[in-house]
mmCIF file of C-alpha atoms and ligand atoms in Angstrom:
data_model
loop_
_atom_site.group_PDB
_atom_site.id
_atom_site.type_symbol
_atom_site.label_atom_id
_atom_site.label_comp_id
_atom_site.label_asym_id
_atom_site.label_seq_id
_atom_site.Cartn_x
_atom_site.Cartn_y
_atom_site.Cartn_z
ATOM 1 C CA MET W 279 0.000 0.000 0.000
ATOM 2 C CA LYS W 280 1.138 3.497 -0.810
ATOM 3 C CA ILE W 281 -0.765 5.853 1.439
ATOM 4 C CA GLY W 282 -0.571 9.649 1.645
ATOM 5 C CA LEU W 283 -1.335 11.501 4.874
ATOM 6 C CA PHE W 284 -2.803 14.939 4.508
ATOM 7 C CA GLY W 285 -4.050 17.623 6.900
ATOM 8 C CA PRO W 286 -3.195 20.949 8.534
ATOM 9 C CA PRO W 287 -0.298 21.296 10.981
ATOM 10 C CA GLY W 288 -1.437 19.842 14.309
ATOM 11 C CA ALA W 289 -4.001 17.495 12.752
ATOM 12 C CA GLY W 290 -2.200 14.540 14.320
ATOM 13 C CA LYS W 291 -0.621 13.167 11.138
ATOM 14 C CA GLY W 292 2.633 12.207 12.858
ATOM 15 C CA THR W 293 0.865 10.527 15.776
ATOM 16 C CA GLN W 294 -1.493 8.568 13.563
ATOM 17 C CA ALA W 295 1.325 7.712 11.142
ATOM 18 C CA ASP W 296 3.210 6.072 13.986
ATOM 19 C CA LYS W 297 0.190 3.881 14.815
ATOM 20 C CA ILE W 298 -0.660 3.000 11.195
ATOM 21 C CA SER W 299 2.971 2.234 10.477
ATOM 22 C CA LYS W 300 3.202 -0.158 13.458
ATOM 23 C CA LEU W 301 -0.101 -1.923 12.705
ATOM 24 C CA TYR W 302 0.407 -2.411 8.978
ATOM 25 C CA GLY W 303 4.210 -2.627 8.950
ATOM 26 C CA LEU W 304 4.494 0.311 6.573
ATOM 27 C CA PRO W 305 7.572 2.553 6.628
ATOM 28 C CA HIS W 306 6.681 6.110 7.674
ATOM 29 C CA ILE W 307 8.243 8.769 5.462
ATOM 30 C CA SER W 308 7.898 12.248 6.945
ATOM 31 C CA THR W 309 9.382 15.001 4.804
ATOM 32 C CA GLY W 310 9.422 17.359 7.819
ATOM 33 C CA ALA W 311 11.398 14.792 9.845
ATOM 34 C CA LEU W 312 13.788 14.258 6.916
ATOM 35 C CA LEU W 313 14.431 18.005 6.743
ATOM 36 C CA ARG W 314 14.979 18.203 10.508
ATOM 37 C CA LYS W 315 17.508 15.357 10.234
ATOM 38 C CA ASN W 316 19.304 17.242 7.457
ATOM 39 C CA ILE W 317 19.328 20.392 9.603
ATOM 40 C CA GLU W 318 20.825 18.486 12.517
ATOM 41 C CA GLU W 319 23.474 16.973 10.273
ATOM 42 C CA LYS W 320 24.147 20.422 8.748
ATOM 43 C CA THR W 321 23.868 19.140 5.169
ATOM 44 C CA GLN W 322 23.408 21.511 2.213
ATOM 45 C CA VAL W 323 19.707 20.572 2.077
ATOM 46 C CA GLY W 324 19.431 21.243 5.815
ATOM 47 C CA LEU W 325 21.041 24.671 5.536
ATOM 48 C CA VAL W 326 18.557 25.725 2.856
ATOM 49 C CA ALA W 327 15.527 24.143 4.581
ATOM 50 C CA LEU W 328 16.241 25.826 7.931
ATOM 51 C CA LYS W 329 15.716 29.305 6.460
ATOM 52 C CA TYR W 330 12.187 28.348 5.409
ATOM 53 C CA ILE W 331 11.170 26.171 8.356
ATOM 54 C CA GLU W 332 12.035 28.823 10.945
ATOM 55 C CA ARG W 333 9.794 31.292 9.109
ATOM 56 C CA GLY W 334 6.901 28.837 8.756
ATOM 57 C CA MET W 335 7.347 28.767 4.971
ATOM 58 C CA LEU W 336 7.538 25.840 2.579
ATOM 59 C CA ALA W 337 10.975 24.687 1.497
ATOM 60 C CA PRO W 338 11.558 25.080 -2.273
ATOM 61 C CA ASP W 339 10.225 22.306 -4.517
ATOM 62 C CA GLU W 340 13.738 21.494 -5.881
ATOM 63 C CA VAL W 341 14.954 20.749 -2.353
ATOM 64 C CA MET W 342 11.894 18.643 -1.590
ATOM 65 C CA THR W 343 12.182 16.676 -4.828
ATOM 66 C CA GLN W 344 15.765 15.799 -3.989
ATOM 67 C CA VAL W 345 14.839 14.662 -0.459
ATOM 68 C CA LEU W 346 11.780 12.726 -1.579
ATOM 69 C CA LYS W 347 13.300 10.871 -4.533
ATOM 70 C CA ALA W 348 16.192 9.596 -2.425
ATOM 71 C CA GLU W 349 13.771 8.289 0.204
ATOM 72 C CA LEU W 350 11.044 6.808 -2.022
ATOM 73 C CA GLY W 351 13.688 4.837 -3.902
ATOM 74 C CA LYS W 352 14.180 2.748 -0.743
ATOM 75 C CA TYR W 353 10.541 1.701 -0.377
ATOM 76 C CA ALA W 354 9.188 0.346 -3.656
ATOM 77 C CA ASP W 355 6.690 -1.994 -1.922
ATOM 78 C CA GLY W 356 4.769 0.557 0.059
ATOM 79 C CA PHE W 357 4.957 3.439 2.511
ATOM 80 C CA LEU W 358 3.064 6.015 4.442
ATOM 81 C CA LEU W 359 3.925 9.447 3.103
ATOM 82 C CA ASP W 360 3.437 12.300 5.576
ATOM 83 C CA GLY W 361 4.021 15.963 4.677
ATOM 84 C CA TYR W 362 4.223 15.573 0.912
ATOM 85 C CA PRO W 363 2.722 16.846 -1.357
ATOM 86 C CA ARG W 364 2.156 20.315 0.034
ATOM 87 C CA THR W 365 1.583 22.153 -3.252
ATOM 88 C CA LEU W 366 -0.200 21.243 -6.470
ATOM 89 C CA ALA W 367 3.163 21.223 -8.267
ATOM 90 C CA GLN W 368 4.426 18.642 -5.757
ATOM 91 C CA ALA W 369 1.281 16.523 -6.233
ATOM 92 C CA GLU W 370 1.860 16.467 -9.986
ATOM 93 C CA LEU W 371 5.525 15.673 -9.563
ATOM 94 C CA LEU W 372 4.748 12.851 -7.165
ATOM 95 C CA GLU W 373 2.547 11.270 -9.786
ATOM 96 C CA ASP W 374 5.524 11.106 -12.140
ATOM 97 C CA ILE W 375 7.537 9.230 -9.515
ATOM 98 C CA THR W 376 4.941 6.927 -7.964
ATOM 99 C CA ASP W 377 1.214 6.302 -7.672
ATOM 100 C CA LEU W 378 -0.495 6.690 -4.281
ATOM 101 C CA ASP W 379 -3.354 4.227 -3.652
ATOM 102 C CA PHE W 380 -5.204 6.836 -1.616
ATOM 103 C CA VAL W 381 -4.746 9.824 0.676
ATOM 104 C CA LEU W 382 -6.114 10.111 4.218
ATOM 105 C CA ASN W 383 -7.265 13.667 4.864
ATOM 106 C CA ILE W 384 -7.194 14.214 8.625
ATOM 107 C CA ASP W 385 -9.054 17.384 9.498
ATOM 108 C CA VAL W 386 -9.502 19.100 12.865
ATOM 109 C CA ASP W 387 -11.341 22.126 14.185
ATOM 110 C CA PRO W 388 -9.063 25.168 13.701
ATOM 111 C CA GLU W 389 -9.248 26.173 17.386
ATOM 112 C CA LEU W 390 -7.649 22.852 18.373
ATOM 113 C CA ILE W 391 -4.656 23.295 16.113
ATOM 114 C CA THR W 392 -2.658 25.964 17.977
ATOM 115 C CA ASP W 393 -3.317 24.288 21.322
ATOM 116 C CA ARG W 394 -2.052 20.956 20.028
ATOM 117 C CA ILE W 395 1.043 22.462 18.439
ATOM 118 C CA VAL W 396 2.231 24.656 21.299
ATOM 119 C CA ASN W 397 1.848 21.655 23.638
ATOM 120 C CA ARG W 398 3.741 19.279 21.365
ATOM 121 C CA LEU W 399 6.836 17.400 22.519
ATOM 122 C CA VAL W 400 8.877 15.347 20.058
ATOM 123 C CA CYS W 401 11.245 12.433 20.448
ATOM 124 C CA PRO W 402 14.520 13.470 18.770
ATOM 125 C CA VAL W 403 15.335 9.805 18.069
ATOM 126 C CA CYS W 404 12.170 8.259 16.583
ATOM 127 C CA GLY W 405 10.128 11.418 15.911
ATOM 128 C CA LYS W 406 7.130 10.283 17.980
ATOM 129 C CA ASN W 407 4.901 13.162 19.129
ATOM 130 C CA TYR W 408 3.430 13.744 22.583
ATOM 131 C CA ASN W 409 1.074 16.357 24.032
ATOM 132 C CA LYS W 410 2.548 17.733 27.257
ATOM 133 C CA ARG W 411 -0.806 19.005 28.534
ATOM 134 C CA LEU W 412 -2.720 15.760 27.974
ATOM 135 C CA TYR W 413 0.070 13.248 28.627
ATOM 136 C CA PRO W 414 2.843 14.962 30.624
ATOM 137 C CA ARG W 415 6.130 13.049 30.343
ATOM 138 C CA ASP W 416 9.873 13.733 29.863
ATOM 139 C CA VAL W 417 11.109 10.766 27.868
ATOM 140 C CA CYS W 418 9.910 8.770 24.853
ATOM 141 C CA GLU W 419 7.980 5.635 25.805
ATOM 142 C CA ASP W 420 9.537 3.731 22.877
ATOM 143 C CA ASP W 421 13.245 4.520 23.216
ATOM 144 C CA GLY W 422 13.670 6.517 26.453
ATOM 145 C CA ALA W 423 15.146 9.592 24.679
ATOM 146 C CA LYS W 424 14.585 12.980 26.338
ATOM 147 C CA LEU W 425 11.695 14.773 24.616
ATOM 148 C CA THR W 426 12.254 18.166 22.987
ATOM 149 C CA THR W 427 10.165 20.885 21.336
ATOM 150 C CA ARG W 428 10.254 21.885 17.660
ATOM 151 C CA LYS W 429 11.599 25.387 16.879
ATOM 152 C CA ASP W 430 8.666 26.038 14.531
ATOM 153 C CA ASP W 431 6.007 25.097 17.117
ATOM 154 C CA THR W 432 5.545 28.649 18.472
ATOM 155 C CA GLU W 433 2.203 30.462 18.287
ATOM 156 C CA GLU W 434 3.601 33.024 15.856
ATOM 157 C CA ILE W 435 5.091 30.492 13.428
ATOM 158 C CA VAL W 436 1.962 28.320 13.636
ATOM 159 C CA LYS W 437 -0.089 31.252 12.313
ATOM 160 C CA GLN W 438 2.203 31.488 9.306
ATOM 161 C CA ARG W 439 2.194 27.699 8.754
ATOM 162 C CA LEU W 440 -1.599 27.732 8.790
ATOM 163 C CA ASN W 441 -1.726 30.576 6.266
ATOM 164 C CA VAL W 442 0.561 28.582 3.990
ATOM 165 C CA TYR W 443 -1.588 25.485 4.484
ATOM 166 C CA PHE W 444 -4.829 27.270 3.537
ATOM 167 C CA LYS W 445 -3.313 29.051 0.556
ATOM 168 C CA GLU W 446 -0.903 26.536 -0.958
ATOM 169 C CA THR W 447 -1.734 23.105 0.395
ATOM 170 C CA MET W 448 -5.533 22.948 0.631
ATOM 171 C CA PRO W 449 -6.090 23.046 -3.162
ATOM 172 C CA ILE W 450 -4.596 19.537 -3.212
ATOM 173 C CA ILE W 451 -7.802 18.222 -1.597
ATOM 174 C CA ALA W 452 -9.772 18.927 -4.769
ATOM 175 C CA TYR W 453 -6.977 17.387 -6.861
ATOM 176 C CA TYR W 454 -7.181 14.024 -5.081
ATOM 177 C CA LYS W 455 -10.989 14.164 -4.694
ATOM 178 C CA GLN W 456 -11.290 14.457 -8.451
ATOM 179 C CA LYS W 457 -9.220 11.313 -8.796
ATOM 180 C CA GLY W 458 -11.442 9.532 -6.233
ATOM 181 C CA LYS W 459 -8.423 9.036 -3.972
ATOM 182 C CA MET W 460 -9.250 11.204 -0.953
ATOM 183 C CA ILE W 461 -10.622 9.610 2.220
ATOM 184 C CA ASP W 462 -11.801 12.153 4.821
ATOM 185 C CA ILE W 463 -11.052 11.389 8.471
ATOM 186 C CA ASP W 464 -12.458 13.400 11.386
ATOM 187 C CA GLY W 465 -9.304 14.243 13.391
ATOM 188 C CA ASN W 466 -11.153 15.621 16.440
ATOM 189 C CA GLY W 467 -11.146 13.505 19.592
ATOM 190 C CA SER W 468 -8.635 11.260 21.305
ATOM 191 C CA ILE W 469 -5.729 9.550 19.538
ATOM 192 C CA ASP W 470 -7.522 6.190 19.770
ATOM 193 C CA GLU W 471 -10.838 7.581 18.522
ATOM 194 C CA VAL W 472 -9.164 9.027 15.437
ATOM 195 C CA PHE W 473 -7.166 5.841 14.883
ATOM 196 C CA GLY W 474 -10.404 3.807 15.102
ATOM 197 C CA ARG W 475 -11.836 5.928 12.276
ATOM 198 C CA ILE W 476 -8.692 5.380 10.206
ATOM 199 C CA GLU W 477 -8.811 1.614 10.744
ATOM 200 C CA LYS W 478 -12.456 1.554 9.656
ATOM 201 C CA ALA W 479 -11.711 3.648 6.569
ATOM 202 C CA LEU W 480 -8.829 1.349 5.578
ATOM 203 C CA TYR W 481 -11.025 -1.721 6.124
ATOM 204 C CA ASP W 482 -13.886 -0.233 4.035
ATOM 205 C CA HIS W 483 -11.439 0.733 1.313
ATOM 206 C CA ASP W 484 -9.988 -2.781 1.219
ATOM 207 C CA LYS W 485 -13.466 -4.352 0.972
ATOM 208 C CA LYS W 486 -14.301 -2.202 -2.054
ATOM 209 C CA ARG W 487 -11.222 -3.353 -4.019
HETATM 210 P P1 AMP P 614 6.124 18.982 9.210
HETATM 211 O O1 AMP P 614 7.029 18.200 10.113
HETATM 212 O O2 AMP P 614 5.407 18.106 8.211
HETATM 213 O O3 AMP P 614 5.173 19.863 9.981
HETATM 214 O O4 AMP P 614 7.055 19.956 8.358
HETATM 215 C C1 AMP P 614 7.840 20.968 8.989
HETATM 216 C C2 AMP P 614 8.288 21.998 7.985
HETATM 217 O O5 AMP P 614 9.127 21.375 7.000
HETATM 218 C C3 AMP P 614 7.168 22.656 7.190
HETATM 219 O O6 AMP P 614 6.575 23.738 7.878
HETATM 220 C C4 AMP P 614 7.950 23.124 5.940
HETATM 221 O O7 AMP P 614 8.716 24.277 6.234
HETATM 222 C C5 AMP P 614 8.931 21.969 5.719
HETATM 223 N N1 AMP P 614 8.350 20.947 4.820
HETATM 224 C C6 AMP P 614 8.001 19.663 5.131
HETATM 225 N N2 AMP P 614 7.479 19.017 4.051
HETATM 226 C C7 AMP P 614 7.511 19.921 3.038
HETATM 227 C C8 AMP P 614 7.111 19.893 1.668
HETATM 228 N N3 AMP P 614 6.534 18.806 1.133
HETATM 229 N N4 AMP P 614 7.292 21.011 0.927
HETATM 230 C C9 AMP P 614 7.862 22.113 1.442
HETATM 231 N N5 AMP P 614 8.254 22.222 2.717
HETATM 232 C C10 AMP P 614 8.079 21.145 3.529
#
C-alpha cells in the first residue's frame, strides 16, 4: 500500500502515522522529519531548509524533490507518506515518480490546532509526538530519549504555517478528490478515537477493491 497523509499542521498526522505504520508494517516517510535530520546533520539541504522552516514557509520544490526521490527509492513496496505533497506542483511531480493508492485527509477544528502544536513534545530519536498538557512526560515511551520541542512550534510560526496550508496546500484536496483518492477522516477527539476511524476507513477501502 502506498498511502498519503494529509491535513493541517497539528491534525495529528505524525501521531497517527506512527500507529498505522506499526499496525500495517508500513515505513513512515515524513518530509518534515527528513528536513529536521538534514538540519541536525548540517547538510546543504538542511542549511537551505532551515531558512524556510524557521519562518513557517515551505521549502523550495527542488529541495523537496531531492529529499523525496532519495527516500522513495528505498521503499518500492509501500509506505506512508506524511508531509508531501504540500503544493499542487508537488502533487503532480509525485505522480511522475509513484502512484499513491489513496490519501487520508485528517481534518480538525481550527481552534484545536494551535493548542495541540504549542503543547507538542517530540522524540529526537524516533520522531514520535506527545502532548505535554494531555500526557505529561519527559522521555519517549519507545526509546527513552529525552523529549524536545520543535523550533517552529511557536504560536507566531503556527499562524504562518496555517496561512501557507490554507493558501498553498488545501487546493490539493480537490486534486485528489477528483481522482477519487481522498478519504476524509475526522481528526477531532482522542488519539484512539481518530485511529479507530482510520482503521475503519482502511477496512472499508480494502473491501471495495
Ligand atoms: P512537518 O514536520 O510536516 O510539519 O514539516 C515541517 C516543515 O518542514 C514545514 O513547515 C515546511 O517548512 C517543511 N516541509 C516539510 N514538508 C515539506 C514539503 N513537502 N514542501 C515544502 N516544505 C516542507
